[in-house]
XYZ file of C-alpha atoms in Angstrom:
215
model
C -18.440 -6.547 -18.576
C -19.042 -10.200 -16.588
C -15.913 -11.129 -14.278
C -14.641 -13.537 -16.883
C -14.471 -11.421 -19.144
C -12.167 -8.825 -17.285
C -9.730 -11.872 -16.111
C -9.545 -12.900 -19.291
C -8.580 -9.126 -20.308
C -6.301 -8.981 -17.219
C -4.260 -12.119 -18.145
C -4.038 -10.997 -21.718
C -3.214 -7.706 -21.566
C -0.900 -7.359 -18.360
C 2.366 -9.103 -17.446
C 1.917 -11.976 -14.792
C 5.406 -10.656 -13.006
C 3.061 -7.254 -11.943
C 0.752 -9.819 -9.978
C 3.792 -11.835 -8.590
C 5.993 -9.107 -7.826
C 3.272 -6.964 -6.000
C 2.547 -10.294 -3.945
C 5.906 -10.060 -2.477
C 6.545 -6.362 -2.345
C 3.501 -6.460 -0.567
C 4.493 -8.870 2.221
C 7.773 -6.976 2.444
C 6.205 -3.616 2.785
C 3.755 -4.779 5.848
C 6.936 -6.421 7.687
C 9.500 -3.864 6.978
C 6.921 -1.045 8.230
C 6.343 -2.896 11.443
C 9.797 -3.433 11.675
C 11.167 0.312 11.221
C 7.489 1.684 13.529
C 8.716 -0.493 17.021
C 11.977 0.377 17.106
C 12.055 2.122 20.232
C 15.264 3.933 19.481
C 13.539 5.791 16.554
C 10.082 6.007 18.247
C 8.129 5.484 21.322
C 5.238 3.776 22.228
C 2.357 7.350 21.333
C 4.066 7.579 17.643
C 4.045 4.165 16.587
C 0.644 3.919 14.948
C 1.072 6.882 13.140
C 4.419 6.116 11.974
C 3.699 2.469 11.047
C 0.818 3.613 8.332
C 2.969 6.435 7.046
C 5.267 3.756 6.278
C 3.583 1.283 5.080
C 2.334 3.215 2.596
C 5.746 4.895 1.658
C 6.772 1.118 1.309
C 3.497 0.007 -0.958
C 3.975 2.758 -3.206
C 7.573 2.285 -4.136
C 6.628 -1.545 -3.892
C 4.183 -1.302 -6.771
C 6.468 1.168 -9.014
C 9.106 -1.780 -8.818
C 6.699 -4.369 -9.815
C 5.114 -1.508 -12.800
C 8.992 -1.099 -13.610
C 9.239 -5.310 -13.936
C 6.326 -5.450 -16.309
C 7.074 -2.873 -18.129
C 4.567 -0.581 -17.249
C 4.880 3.379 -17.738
C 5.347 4.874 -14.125
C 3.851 7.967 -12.650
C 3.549 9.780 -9.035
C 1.529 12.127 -8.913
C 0.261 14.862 -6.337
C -2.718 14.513 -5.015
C -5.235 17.096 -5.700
C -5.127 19.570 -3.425
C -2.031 18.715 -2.419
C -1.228 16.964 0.452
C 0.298 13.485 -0.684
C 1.537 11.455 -3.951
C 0.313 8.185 -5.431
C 1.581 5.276 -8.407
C 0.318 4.960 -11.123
C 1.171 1.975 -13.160
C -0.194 2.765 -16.930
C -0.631 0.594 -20.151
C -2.070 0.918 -23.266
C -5.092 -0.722 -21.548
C -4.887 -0.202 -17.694
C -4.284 2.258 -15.352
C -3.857 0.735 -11.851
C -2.956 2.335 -8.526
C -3.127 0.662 -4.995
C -5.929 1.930 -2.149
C -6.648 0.160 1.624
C -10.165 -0.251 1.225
C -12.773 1.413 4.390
C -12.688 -1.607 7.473
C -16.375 -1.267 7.510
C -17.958 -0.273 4.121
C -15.477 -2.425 2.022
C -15.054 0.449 -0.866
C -12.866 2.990 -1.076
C -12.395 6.827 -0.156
C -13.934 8.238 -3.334
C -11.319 11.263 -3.850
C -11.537 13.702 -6.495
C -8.710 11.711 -8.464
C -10.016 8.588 -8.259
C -13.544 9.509 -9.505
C -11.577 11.132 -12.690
C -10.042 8.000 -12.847
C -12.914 5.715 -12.295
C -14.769 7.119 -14.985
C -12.679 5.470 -17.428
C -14.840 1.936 -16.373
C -17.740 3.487 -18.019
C -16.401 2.240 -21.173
C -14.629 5.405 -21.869
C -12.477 4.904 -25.041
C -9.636 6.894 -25.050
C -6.693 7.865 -22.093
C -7.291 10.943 -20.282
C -3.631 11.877 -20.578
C -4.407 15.682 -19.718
C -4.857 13.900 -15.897
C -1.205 13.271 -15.226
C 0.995 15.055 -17.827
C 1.249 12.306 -20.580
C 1.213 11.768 -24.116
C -0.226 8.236 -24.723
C -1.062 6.581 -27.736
C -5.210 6.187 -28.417
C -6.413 3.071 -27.906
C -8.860 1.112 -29.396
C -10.900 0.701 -26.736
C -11.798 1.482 -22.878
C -8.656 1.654 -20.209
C -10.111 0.195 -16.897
C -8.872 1.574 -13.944
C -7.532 -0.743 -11.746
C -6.431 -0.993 -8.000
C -4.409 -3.263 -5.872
C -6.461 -3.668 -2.395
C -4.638 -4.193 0.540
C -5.417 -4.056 4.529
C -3.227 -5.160 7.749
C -4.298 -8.410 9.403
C -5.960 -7.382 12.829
C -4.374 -9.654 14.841
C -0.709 -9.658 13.099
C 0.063 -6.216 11.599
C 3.369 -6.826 10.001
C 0.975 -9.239 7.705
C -1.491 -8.308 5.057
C -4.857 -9.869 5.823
C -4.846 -9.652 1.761
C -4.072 -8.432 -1.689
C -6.768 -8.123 -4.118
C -6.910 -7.015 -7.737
C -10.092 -5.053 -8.427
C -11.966 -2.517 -10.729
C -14.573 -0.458 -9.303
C -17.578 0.908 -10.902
C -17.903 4.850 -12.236
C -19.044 5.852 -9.124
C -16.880 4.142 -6.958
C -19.596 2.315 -4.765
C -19.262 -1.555 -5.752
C -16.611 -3.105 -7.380
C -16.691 -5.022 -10.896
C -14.318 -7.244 -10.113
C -12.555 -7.879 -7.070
C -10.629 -11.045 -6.519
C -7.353 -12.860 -5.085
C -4.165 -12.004 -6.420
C -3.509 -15.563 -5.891
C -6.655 -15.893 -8.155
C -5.521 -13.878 -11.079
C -2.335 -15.433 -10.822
C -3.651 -18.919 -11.166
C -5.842 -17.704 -14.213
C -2.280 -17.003 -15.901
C -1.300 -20.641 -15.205
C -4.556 -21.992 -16.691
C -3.664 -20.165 -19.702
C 0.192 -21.047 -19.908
C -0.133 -24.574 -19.000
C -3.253 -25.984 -20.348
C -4.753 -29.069 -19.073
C -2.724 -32.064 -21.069
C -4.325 -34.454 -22.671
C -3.861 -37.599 -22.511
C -4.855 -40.531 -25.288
C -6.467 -43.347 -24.712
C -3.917 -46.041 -25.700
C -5.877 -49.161 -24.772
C -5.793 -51.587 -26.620
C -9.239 -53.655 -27.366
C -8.089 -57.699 -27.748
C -10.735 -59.544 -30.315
C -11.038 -63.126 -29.430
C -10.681 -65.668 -31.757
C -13.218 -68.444 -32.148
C -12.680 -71.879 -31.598
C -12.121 -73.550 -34.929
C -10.098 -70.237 -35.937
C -6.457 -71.044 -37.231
C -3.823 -69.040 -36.790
């Protein structure tokens, strides 16, 4: 499936509020986490790092189950497998999207046992593997694509994202299909709503009248 061809499945089949919500949870989550890791009452200077991912991605998570709940998307958290953590799930008839911080140096993501099972679902599988999360959903005609909202801290400014992508990786989990912008996806939902208007040509062509014309 060519890029276009997934944004135009993206704007038509999810709500733009998930893309503009998730912009500004996301914001909020990488300032509030910075915020609550230096505060030197709670922690000092040896447990900051740790403390500022842990919540960061406490923050994310429940971040991207507000924006699910906004669109209208059916919310699950589920345990990771073996246990050790939980993770959102945001799932349509037509998506199933979840949020990862992709590896600083190889650009993909950790491919965990649950996100392979997921990822499969980009090789045109057809139908919702609801035995993976504890859910009856309707069959679909045609292939859920697993999707994932990428995000990273700035180097230089933590409390910032450096960015927030929208992708869908391939089966294996080793390139990605698409992988854009937020702000990209969100514009494609503009092009659509607001089309380019079109404006008539009202000029007006004057004939000239010969000499020995009377009016």
């Amino acid at each position: 499936m060519a890029q276009p061809d997934i944004l135009t499945r993206i704007t038509t089949r999810l709500p733009l509020v998930l893309f503009t919500m998730n912009r500004e949870e996301t914001d909020g989550a990488y300032f509030e986490a910075a915020k609550r890791a230096n505060d030197p009452v709670q922690y000092g200077a040896p447990e900051r790092r740790e403390v500022l991912g842990r919540q960061r991605h406490w923050l994310l998570e429940s971040g991207l189950r507000r924006a699910g709940e906004a669109g209208g998307l059916t919310i699950a958290a589920k345990d990771t497998n073996p246990v050790g953590g939980r993770y959102t799930l945001l799932i349509s008839d037509h998506f199933v999207i979840g949020r990862a911080k992709p590896d600083r140096y190889r650009g993909n993501i950790r491919p965990v046992r649950y996100r392979k099972q997921l990822a499969a679902m980009n090789a045109a599988v057809s139908q919702f593997q609801g035995d993976l999360f504890g859910l009856s959903a309707p069959v679909v005609a045609g292939p859920r694509l697993y999707g994932l909202f990428l995000s990273a801290a700035h180097p230089k400014d933590l409390d910032t994202p450096a960015f927030l992508n929208f992708a869908i990786p391939d089966s294996s989990l080793s390139r990605w299909i698409f992988n854009e912008p937020v702000e990209t996806v969100i514009a494609a939902y503009n092009a659509v709503e607001r089309p380019a208007e079109i404006i008539p040509d009202l000029a007006v062509v004057a004939l000239k009248q010969k000499p020995n014309d009377v009016s």
